[in-house]
XYZ file of N, CA and C in Angstrom:
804
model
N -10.429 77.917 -127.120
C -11.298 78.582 -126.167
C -10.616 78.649 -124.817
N -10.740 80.247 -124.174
C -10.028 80.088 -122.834
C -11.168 79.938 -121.679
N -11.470 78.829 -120.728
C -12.316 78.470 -119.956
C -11.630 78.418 -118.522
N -12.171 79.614 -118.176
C -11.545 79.400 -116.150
C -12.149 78.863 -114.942
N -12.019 77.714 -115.069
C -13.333 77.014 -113.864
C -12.195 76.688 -112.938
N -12.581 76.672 -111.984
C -12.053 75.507 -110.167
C -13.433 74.907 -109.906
N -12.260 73.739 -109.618
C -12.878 72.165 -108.984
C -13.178 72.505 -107.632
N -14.262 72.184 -107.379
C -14.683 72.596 -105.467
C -13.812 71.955 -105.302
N -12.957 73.115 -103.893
C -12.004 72.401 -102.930
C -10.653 72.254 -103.586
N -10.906 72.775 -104.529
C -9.225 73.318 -104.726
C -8.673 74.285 -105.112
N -7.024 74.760 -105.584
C -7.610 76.544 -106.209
C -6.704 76.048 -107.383
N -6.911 75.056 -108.034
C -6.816 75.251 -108.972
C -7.521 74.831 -110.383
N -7.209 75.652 -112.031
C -8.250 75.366 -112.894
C -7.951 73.950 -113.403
N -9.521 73.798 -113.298
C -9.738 72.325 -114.263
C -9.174 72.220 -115.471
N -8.453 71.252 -115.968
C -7.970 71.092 -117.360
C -9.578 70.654 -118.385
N -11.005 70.214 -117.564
C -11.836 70.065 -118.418
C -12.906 70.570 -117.663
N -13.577 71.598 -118.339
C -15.224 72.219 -117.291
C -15.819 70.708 -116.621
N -15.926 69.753 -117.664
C -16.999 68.909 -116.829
C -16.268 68.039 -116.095
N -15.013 68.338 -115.546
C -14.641 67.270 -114.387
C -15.056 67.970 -113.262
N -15.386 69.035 -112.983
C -16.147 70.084 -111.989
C -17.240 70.019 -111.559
N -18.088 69.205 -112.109
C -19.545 68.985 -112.384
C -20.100 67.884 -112.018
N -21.358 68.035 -110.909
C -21.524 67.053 -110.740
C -22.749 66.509 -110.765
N -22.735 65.197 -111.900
C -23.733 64.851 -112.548
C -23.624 65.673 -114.393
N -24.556 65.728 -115.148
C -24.539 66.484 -116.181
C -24.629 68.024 -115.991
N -24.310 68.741 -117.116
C -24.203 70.256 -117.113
C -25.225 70.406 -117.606
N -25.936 71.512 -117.214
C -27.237 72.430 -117.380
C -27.598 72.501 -119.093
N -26.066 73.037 -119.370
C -25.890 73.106 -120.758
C -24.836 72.762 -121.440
N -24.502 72.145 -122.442
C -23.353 72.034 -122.876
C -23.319 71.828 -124.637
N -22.455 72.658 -125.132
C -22.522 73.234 -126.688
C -21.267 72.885 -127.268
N -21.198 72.085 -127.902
C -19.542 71.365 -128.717
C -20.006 71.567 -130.486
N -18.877 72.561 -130.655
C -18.564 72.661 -132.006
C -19.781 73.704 -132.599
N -20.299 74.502 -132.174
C -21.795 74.567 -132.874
C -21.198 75.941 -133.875
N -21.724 75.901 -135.472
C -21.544 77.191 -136.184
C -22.610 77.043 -136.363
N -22.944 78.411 -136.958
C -24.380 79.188 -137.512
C -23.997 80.152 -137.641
N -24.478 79.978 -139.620
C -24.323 80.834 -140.380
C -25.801 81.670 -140.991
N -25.882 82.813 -141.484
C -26.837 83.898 -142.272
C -26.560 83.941 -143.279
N -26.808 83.212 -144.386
C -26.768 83.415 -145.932
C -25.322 83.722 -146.197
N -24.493 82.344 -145.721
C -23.305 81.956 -146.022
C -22.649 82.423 -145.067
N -22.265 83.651 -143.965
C -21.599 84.517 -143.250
C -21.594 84.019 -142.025
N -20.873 83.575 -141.306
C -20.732 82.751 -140.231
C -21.103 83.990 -138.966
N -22.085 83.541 -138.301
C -22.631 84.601 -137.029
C -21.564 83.950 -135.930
N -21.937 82.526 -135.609
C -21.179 81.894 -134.788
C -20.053 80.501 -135.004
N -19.063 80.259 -134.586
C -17.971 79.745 -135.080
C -17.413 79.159 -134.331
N -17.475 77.291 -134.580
C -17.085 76.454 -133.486
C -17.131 77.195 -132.222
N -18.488 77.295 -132.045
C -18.388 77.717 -130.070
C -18.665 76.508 -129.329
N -17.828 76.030 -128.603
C -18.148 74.961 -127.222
C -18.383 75.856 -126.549
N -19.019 75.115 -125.310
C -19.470 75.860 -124.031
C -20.174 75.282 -123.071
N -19.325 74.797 -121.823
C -20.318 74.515 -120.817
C -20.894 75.117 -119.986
N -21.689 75.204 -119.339
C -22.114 76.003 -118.748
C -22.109 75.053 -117.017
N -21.675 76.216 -115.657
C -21.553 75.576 -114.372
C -23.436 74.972 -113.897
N -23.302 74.238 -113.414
C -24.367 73.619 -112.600
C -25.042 74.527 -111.883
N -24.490 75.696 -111.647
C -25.820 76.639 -111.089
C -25.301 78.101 -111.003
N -26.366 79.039 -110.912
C -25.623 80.537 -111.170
C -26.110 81.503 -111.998
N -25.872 82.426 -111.832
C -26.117 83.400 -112.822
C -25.063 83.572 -114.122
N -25.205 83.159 -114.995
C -24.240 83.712 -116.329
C -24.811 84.678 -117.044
N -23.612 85.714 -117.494
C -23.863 86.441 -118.101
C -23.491 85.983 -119.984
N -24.004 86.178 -120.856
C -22.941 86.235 -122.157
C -22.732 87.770 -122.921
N -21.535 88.212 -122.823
C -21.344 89.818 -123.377
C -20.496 89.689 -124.738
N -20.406 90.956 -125.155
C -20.146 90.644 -126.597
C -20.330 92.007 -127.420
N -20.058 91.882 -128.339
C -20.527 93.940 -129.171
C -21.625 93.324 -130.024
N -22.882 94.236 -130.427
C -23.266 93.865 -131.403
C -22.647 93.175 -132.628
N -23.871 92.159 -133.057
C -23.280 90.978 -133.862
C -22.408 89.808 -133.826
N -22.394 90.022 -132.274
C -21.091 88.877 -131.965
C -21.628 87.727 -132.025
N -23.135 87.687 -132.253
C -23.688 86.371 -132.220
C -24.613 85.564 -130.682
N -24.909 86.355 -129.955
C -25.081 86.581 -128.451
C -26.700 85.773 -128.509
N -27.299 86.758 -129.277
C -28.611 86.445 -129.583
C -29.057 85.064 -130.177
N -27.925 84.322 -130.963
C -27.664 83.673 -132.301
C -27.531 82.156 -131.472
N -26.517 82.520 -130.078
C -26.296 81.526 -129.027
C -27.523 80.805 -128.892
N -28.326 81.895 -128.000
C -28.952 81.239 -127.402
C -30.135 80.438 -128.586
N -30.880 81.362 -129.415
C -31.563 80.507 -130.453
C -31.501 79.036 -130.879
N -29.978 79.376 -131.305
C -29.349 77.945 -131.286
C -29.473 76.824 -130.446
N -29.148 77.102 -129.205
C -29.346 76.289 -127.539
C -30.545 75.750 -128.114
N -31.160 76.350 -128.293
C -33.520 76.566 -128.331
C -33.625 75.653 -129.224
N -32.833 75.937 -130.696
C -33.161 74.525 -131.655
C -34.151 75.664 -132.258
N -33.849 77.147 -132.374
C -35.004 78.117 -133.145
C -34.260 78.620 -134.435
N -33.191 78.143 -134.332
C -32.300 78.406 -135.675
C -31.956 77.597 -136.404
N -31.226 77.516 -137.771
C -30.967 75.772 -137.993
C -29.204 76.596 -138.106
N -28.328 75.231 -137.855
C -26.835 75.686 -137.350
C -26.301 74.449 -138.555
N -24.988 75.086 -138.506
C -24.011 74.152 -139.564
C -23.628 73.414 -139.196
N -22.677 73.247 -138.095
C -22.958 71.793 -137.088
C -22.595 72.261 -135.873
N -22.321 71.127 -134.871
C -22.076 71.254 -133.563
C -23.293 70.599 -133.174
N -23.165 70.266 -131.697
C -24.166 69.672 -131.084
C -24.831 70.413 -129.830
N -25.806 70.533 -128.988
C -26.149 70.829 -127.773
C -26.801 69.667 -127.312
N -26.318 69.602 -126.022
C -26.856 68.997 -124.781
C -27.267 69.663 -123.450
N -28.664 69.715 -122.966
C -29.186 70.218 -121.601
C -29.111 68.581 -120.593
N -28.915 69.151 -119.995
C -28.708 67.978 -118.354
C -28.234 66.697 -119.299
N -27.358 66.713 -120.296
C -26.835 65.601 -120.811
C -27.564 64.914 -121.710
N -28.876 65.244 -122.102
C -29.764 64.481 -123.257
C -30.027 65.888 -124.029
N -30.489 65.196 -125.633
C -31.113 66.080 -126.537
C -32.253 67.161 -126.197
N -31.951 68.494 -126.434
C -32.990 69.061 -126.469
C -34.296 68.708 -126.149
N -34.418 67.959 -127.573
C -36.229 67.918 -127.891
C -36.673 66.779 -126.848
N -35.185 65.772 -125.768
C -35.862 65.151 -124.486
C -35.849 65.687 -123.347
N -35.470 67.127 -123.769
C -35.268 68.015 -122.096
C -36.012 69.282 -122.506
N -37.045 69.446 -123.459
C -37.297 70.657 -123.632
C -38.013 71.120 -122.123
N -39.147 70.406 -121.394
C -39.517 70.812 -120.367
C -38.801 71.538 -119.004
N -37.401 71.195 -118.905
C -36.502 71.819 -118.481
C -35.772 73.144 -118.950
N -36.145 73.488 -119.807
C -35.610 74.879 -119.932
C -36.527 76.023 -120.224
N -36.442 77.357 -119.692
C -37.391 78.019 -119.672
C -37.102 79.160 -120.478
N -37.856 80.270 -121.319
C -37.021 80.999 -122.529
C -37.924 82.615 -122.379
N -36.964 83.188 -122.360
C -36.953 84.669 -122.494
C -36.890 84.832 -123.207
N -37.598 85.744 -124.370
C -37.222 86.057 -125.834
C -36.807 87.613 -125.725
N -36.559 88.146 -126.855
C -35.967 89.607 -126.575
C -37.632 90.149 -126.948
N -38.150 91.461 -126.439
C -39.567 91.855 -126.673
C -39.857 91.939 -128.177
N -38.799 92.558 -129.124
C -39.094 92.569 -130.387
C -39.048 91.771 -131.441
N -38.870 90.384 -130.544
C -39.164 89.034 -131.416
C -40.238 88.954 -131.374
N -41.118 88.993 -130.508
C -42.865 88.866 -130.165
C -43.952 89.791 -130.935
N -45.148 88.792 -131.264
C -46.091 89.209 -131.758
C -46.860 90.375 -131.116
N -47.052 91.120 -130.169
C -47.600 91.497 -129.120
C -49.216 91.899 -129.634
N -49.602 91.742 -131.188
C -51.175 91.982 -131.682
C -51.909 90.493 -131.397
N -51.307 89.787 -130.612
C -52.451 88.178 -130.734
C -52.691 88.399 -129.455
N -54.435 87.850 -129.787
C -55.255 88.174 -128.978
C -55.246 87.483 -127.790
N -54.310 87.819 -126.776
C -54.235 86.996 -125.454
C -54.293 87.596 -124.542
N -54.413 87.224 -123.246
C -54.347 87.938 -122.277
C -53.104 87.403 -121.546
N -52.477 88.827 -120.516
C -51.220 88.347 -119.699
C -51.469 87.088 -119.268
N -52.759 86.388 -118.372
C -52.531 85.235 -117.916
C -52.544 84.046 -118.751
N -53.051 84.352 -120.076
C -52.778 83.456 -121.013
C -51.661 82.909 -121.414
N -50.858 84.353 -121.566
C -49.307 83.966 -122.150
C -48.290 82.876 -120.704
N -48.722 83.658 -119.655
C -47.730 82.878 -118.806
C -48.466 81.719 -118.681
N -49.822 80.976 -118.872
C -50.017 79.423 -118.977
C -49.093 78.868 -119.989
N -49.093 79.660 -120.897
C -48.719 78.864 -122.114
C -47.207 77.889 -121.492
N -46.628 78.909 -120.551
C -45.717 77.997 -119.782
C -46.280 76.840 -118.975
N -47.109 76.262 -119.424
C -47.305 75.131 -118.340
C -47.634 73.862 -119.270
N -47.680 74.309 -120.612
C -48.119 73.108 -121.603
C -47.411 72.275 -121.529
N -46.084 72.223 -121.425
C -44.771 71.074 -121.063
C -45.609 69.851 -119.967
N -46.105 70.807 -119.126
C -47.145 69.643 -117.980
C -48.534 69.378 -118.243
N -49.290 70.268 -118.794
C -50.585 70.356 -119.643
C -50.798 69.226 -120.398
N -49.281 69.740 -121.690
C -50.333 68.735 -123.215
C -50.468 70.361 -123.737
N -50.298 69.813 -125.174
C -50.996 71.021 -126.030
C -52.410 70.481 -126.103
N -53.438 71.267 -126.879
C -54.223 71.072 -126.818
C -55.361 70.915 -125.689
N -54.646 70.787 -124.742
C -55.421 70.395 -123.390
C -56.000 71.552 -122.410
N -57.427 71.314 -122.294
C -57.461 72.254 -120.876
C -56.721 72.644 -119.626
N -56.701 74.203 -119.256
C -55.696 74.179 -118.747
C -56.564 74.067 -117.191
N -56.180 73.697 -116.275
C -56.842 73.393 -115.393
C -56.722 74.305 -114.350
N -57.751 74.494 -113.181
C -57.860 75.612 -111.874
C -56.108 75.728 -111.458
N -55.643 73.972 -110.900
C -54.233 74.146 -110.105
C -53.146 74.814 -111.555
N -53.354 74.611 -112.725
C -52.130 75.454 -113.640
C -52.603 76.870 -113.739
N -53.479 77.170 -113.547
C -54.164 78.735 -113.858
C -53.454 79.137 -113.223
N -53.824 78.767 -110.913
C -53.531 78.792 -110.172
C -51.761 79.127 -110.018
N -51.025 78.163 -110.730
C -49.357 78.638 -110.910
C -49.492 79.677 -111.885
N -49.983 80.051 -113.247
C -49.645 80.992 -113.715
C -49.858 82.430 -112.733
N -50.871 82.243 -112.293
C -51.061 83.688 -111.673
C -50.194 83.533 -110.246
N -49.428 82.517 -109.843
C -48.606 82.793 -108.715
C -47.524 83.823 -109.589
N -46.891 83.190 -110.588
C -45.851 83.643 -111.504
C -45.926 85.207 -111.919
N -47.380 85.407 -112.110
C -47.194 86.819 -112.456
C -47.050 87.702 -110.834
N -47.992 87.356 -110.145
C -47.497 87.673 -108.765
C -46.244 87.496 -108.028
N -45.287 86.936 -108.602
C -43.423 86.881 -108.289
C -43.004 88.734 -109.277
N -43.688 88.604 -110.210
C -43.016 89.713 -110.780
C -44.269 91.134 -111.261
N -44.945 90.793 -109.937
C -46.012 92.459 -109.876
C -46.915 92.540 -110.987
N -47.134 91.602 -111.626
C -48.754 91.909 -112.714
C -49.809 90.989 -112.265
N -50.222 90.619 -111.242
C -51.082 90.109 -110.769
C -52.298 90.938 -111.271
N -52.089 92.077 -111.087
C -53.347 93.270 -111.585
C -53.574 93.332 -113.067
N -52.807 92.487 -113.813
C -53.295 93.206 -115.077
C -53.552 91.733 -115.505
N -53.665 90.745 -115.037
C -54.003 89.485 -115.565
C -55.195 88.928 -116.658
N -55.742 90.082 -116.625
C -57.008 89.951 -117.956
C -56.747 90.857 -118.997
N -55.340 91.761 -119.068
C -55.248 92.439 -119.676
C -55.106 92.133 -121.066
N -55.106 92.453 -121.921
C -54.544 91.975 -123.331
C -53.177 92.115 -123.352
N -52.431 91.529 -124.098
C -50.956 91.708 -123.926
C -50.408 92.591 -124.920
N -51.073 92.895 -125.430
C -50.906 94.450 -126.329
C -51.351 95.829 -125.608
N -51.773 95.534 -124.859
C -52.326 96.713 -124.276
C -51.301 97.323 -123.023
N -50.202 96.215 -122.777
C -49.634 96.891 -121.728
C -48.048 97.168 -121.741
N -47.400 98.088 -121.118
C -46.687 98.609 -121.604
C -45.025 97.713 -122.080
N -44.104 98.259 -122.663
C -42.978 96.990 -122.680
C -42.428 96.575 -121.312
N -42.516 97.161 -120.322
C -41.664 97.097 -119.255
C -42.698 95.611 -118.746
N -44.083 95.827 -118.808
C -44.784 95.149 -118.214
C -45.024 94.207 -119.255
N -44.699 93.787 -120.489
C -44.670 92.953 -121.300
C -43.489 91.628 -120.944
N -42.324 92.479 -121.171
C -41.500 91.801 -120.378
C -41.592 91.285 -119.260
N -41.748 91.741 -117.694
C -42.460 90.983 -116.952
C -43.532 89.528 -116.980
N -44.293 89.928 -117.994
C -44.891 88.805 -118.301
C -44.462 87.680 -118.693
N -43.653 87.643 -119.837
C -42.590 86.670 -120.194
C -41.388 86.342 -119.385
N -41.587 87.110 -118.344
C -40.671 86.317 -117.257
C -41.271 85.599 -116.426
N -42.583 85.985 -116.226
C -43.751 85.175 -115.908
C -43.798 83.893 -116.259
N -43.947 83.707 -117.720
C -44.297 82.471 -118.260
C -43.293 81.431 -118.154
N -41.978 82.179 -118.405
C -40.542 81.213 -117.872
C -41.113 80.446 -116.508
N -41.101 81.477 -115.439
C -41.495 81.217 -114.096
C -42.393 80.098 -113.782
N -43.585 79.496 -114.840
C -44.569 79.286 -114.893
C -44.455 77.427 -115.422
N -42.851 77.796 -116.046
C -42.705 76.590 -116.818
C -41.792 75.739 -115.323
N -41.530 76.385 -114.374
C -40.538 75.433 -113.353
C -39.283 74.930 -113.501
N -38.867 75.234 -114.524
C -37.041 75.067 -115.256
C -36.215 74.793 -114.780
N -35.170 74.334 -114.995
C -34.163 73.964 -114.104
C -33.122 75.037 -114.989
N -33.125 75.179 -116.096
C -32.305 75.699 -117.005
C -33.006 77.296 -117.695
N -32.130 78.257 -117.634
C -33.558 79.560 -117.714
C -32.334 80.147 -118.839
N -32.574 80.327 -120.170
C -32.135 81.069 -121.039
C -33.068 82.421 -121.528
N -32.196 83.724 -120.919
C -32.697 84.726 -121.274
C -32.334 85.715 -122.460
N -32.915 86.483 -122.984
C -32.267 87.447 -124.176
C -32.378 88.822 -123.865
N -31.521 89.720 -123.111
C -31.114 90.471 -122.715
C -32.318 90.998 -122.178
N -33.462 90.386 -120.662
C -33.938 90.565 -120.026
C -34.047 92.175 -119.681
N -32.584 92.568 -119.826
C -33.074 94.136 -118.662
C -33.185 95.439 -119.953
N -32.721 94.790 -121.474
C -33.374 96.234 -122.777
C -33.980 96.663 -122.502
N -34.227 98.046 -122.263
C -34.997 98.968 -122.612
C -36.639 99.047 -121.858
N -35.907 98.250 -120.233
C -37.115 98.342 -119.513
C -36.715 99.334 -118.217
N -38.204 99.104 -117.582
C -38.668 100.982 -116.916
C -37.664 100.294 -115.782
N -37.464 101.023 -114.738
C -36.859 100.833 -113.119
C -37.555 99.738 -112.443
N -39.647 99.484 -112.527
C -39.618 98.790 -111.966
C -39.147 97.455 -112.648
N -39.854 97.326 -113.459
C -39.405 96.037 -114.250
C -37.864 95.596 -114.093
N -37.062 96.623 -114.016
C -35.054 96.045 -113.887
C -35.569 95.615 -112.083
N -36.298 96.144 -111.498
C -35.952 95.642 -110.230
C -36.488 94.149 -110.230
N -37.607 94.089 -110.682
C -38.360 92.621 -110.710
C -37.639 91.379 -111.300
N -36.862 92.121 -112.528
C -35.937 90.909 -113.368
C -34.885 90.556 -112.165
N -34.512 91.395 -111.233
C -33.037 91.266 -110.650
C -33.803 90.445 -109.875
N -35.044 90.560 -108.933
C -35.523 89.795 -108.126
C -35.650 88.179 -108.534
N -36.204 88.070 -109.785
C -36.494 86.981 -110.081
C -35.175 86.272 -110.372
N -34.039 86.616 -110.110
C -33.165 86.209 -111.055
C -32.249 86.092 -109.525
N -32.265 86.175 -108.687
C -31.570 86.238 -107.420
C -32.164 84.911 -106.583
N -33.642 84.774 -107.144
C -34.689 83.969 -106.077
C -33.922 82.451 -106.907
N -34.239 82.861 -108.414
C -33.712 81.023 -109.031
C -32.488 81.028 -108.474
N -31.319 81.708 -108.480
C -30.314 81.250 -107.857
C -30.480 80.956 -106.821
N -30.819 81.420 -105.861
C -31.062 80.669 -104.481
C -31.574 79.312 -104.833
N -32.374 79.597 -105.603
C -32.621 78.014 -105.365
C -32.437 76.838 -106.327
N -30.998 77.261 -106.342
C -29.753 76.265 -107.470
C -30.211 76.274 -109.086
N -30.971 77.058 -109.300
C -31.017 77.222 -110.677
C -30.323 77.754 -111.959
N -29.806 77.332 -112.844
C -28.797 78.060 -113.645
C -29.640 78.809 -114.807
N -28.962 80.504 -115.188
C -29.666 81.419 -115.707
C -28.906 81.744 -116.791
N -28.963 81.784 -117.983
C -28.095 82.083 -118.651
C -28.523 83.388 -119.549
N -28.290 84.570 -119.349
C -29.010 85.954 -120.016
C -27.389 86.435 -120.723
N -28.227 86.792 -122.437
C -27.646 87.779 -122.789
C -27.548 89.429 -122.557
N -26.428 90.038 -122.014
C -26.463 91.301 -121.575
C -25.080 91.793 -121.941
N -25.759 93.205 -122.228
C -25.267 94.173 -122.823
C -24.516 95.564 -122.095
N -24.562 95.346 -120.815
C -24.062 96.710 -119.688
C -22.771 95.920 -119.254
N -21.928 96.496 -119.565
C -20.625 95.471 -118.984
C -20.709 96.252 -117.275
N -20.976 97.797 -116.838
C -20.841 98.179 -115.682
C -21.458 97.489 -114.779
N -22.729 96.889 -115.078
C -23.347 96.421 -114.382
C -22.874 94.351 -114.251
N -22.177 94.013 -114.824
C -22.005 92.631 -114.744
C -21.535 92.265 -113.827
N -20.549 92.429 -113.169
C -19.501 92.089 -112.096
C -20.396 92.215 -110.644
N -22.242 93.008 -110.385
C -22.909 93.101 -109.263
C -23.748 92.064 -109.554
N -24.453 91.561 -110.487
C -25.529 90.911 -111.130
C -25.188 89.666 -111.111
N -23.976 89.136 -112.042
C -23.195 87.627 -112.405
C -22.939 86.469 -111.700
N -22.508 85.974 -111.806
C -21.564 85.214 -111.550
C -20.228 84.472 -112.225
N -20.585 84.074 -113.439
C -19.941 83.794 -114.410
C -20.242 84.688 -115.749
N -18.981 84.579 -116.596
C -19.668 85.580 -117.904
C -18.757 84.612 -119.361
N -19.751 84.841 -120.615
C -19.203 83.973 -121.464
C -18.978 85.665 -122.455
N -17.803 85.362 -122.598
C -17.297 86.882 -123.980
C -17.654 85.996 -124.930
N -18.053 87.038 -125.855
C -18.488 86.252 -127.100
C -18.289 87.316 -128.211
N -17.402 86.618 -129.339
C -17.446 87.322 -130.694
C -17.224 86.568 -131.758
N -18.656 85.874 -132.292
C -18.312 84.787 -133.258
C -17.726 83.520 -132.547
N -16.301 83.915 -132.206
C -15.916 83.086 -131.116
C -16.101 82.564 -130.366
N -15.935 81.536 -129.551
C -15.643 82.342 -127.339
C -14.268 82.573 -127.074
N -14.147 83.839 -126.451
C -13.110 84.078 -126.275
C -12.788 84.058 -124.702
N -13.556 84.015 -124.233
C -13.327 83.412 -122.613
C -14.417 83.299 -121.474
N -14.387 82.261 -120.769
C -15.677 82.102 -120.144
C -14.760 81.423 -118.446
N -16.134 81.879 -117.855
C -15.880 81.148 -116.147
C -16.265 82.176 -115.584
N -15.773 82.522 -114.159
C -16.086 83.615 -113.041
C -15.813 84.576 -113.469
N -16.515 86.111 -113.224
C -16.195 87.220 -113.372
C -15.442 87.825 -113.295
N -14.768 87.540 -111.984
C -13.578 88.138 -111.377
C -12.171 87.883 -112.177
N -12.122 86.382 -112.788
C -11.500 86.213 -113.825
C -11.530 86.205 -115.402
N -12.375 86.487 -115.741
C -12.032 86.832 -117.393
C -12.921 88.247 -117.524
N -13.295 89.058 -116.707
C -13.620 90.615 -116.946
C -12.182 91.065 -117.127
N -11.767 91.084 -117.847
C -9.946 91.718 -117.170
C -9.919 92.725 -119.118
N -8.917 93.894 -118.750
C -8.807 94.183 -119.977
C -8.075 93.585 -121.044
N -7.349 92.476 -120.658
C -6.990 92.049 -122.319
C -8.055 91.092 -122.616
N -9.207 90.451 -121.711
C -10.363 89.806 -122.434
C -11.081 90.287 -123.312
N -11.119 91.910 -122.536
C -12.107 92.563 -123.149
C -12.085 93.528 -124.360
N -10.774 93.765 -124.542
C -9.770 93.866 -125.576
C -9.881 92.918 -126.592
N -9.523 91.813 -126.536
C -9.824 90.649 -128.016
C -11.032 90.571 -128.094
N -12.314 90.900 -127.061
C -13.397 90.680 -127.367
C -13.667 91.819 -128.499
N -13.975 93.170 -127.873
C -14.328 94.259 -128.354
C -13.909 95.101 -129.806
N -12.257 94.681 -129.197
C -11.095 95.209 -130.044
C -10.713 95.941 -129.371
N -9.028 96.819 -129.593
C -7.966 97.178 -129.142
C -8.183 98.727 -128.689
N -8.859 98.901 -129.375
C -9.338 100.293 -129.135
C -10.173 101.057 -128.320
N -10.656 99.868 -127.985
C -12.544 100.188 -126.765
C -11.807 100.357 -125.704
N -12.167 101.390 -124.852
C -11.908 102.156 -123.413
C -12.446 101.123 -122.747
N -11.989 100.657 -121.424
C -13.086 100.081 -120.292
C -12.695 100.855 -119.827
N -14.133 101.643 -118.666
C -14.051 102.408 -117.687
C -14.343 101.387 -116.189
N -14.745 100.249 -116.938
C -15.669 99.775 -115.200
C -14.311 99.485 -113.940
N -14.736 100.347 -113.283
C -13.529 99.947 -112.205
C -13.878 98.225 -111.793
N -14.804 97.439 -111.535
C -14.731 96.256 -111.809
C -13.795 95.435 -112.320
N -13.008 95.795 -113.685
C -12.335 94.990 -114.210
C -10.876 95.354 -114.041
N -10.519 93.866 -114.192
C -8.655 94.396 -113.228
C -8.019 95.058 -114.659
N -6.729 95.463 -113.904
C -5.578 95.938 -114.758
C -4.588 95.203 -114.978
């Protein structure tokens, strides 16, 4: 795996991501495969991820992008490898991470309403089972008010459109307080406002040291959005800052030999 990190305060790369790091990493993935009825999706991928930032992970269809993050989630079962969030197991850090699903994983016929779904982010502090109380209501509907559905908060969540579906589930992330935010290609096949609201929400956690990790699919757009980007094909074929592994021979072993880059973004 080629990994390009600098150690604050120097210019040059770390021989290990986590000597860079301080305290545990957000995320960190050693050895992990996962396979589909024998066919390996993903293949010994390590991966740390920096202590705060926007990451991107890019990749061509099937590279396994989607497959990542599931995995991270503990929503897939994997052949081996391990994950660690802030340095402990999953299932002792689940409250720390907050999850974007892609829209067409979702049920959207159960009978809920928008402010329902974004409580559901608060059960980590709730309790299942438990009433949800005035002050958690109270955060869900701040959450939908970060990303403009304050108005449709009694709506059914079938009833409203994908752009504003999505929103919602960025809502409920929002709702959960995360330190760690894994998304699944947040900006598919949503309207203008909704891409503006995702960029908003996704600018505000960074400010305020939060690490984001979204699968995305616009390479033109990565290099304004990012900060870091993980190529992914089955593999990893290179991860760290933008500025350094957008380049065309990354994107070349990623893609293959043949794919044009046009983005003036990426060096020559």
């Amino acid at each position: 795996m080629q990994y390009m990190w600098r150690k604050p305060g120097t210019g040059t790369d770390a021989d290990d991501p986590n000597e860079s790091l301080v305290g545990p990493a957000p995320l960190a993935i050693r050895g992990l495969t996962v396979a589909y009825h024998r066919k390996p999706v993903l293949w010994d991928v390590s991966y740390t991820a920096p202590p705060r930032g926007l990451i991107a992970v890019v990749g061509p269809n099937g590279a396994g992008k989607s497959t990542l993050i599931k995995a991270a989630l503990g929503l897939v079962p994997t052949v081996s490898g391990r994950v660690e969030v802030f340095g402990g197991p999953l299932a002792k850090q689940r409250r720390l991470v907050g999850y974007v699903p892609q829209r067409e994983s979702v049920d959207w016929d159960f009978p809920v309403s928008a402010l329902d779904v974004v409580a559901m982010g608060r059960y980590g502090m709730i309790g299942w089972f438990r009433r949800v109380s005035r002050a958690h209501r109270d955060a869900a509907m701040a959450a939908l008010e970060r990303v403009g559905m304050a108005g449709f908060a009694d709506r059914p969540i079938g009833q409203l459109s994908g752009g504003q579906q999505q929103r919602v589930f960025l809502a409920r992330a929002l709702a959960q307080e995360a330190r760690l935010y894994l998304m699944d290609e947040p900006f598919a096949g949503v309207d203008a406002a909704t891409e503006r609201a995702v960029l908003d929400v996704l600018r505000d956690l960074d400010a305020a040291g939060r690490t984001v990790i979204c699968v995305h699919h616009d390479l033109q757009t990565v290099a304004d959005t990012f900060d870091h980007v993980l190529l992914l094909n089955t593999r990893v074929v290179a991860a760290g800052p933008v500025a350094q592994v957008m380049t065309k021979e990354n994107l070349a072993r990623t893609y293959g030999a043949r794919r044009l880059v046009a983005d003036p973004e990426v060096r020559r």
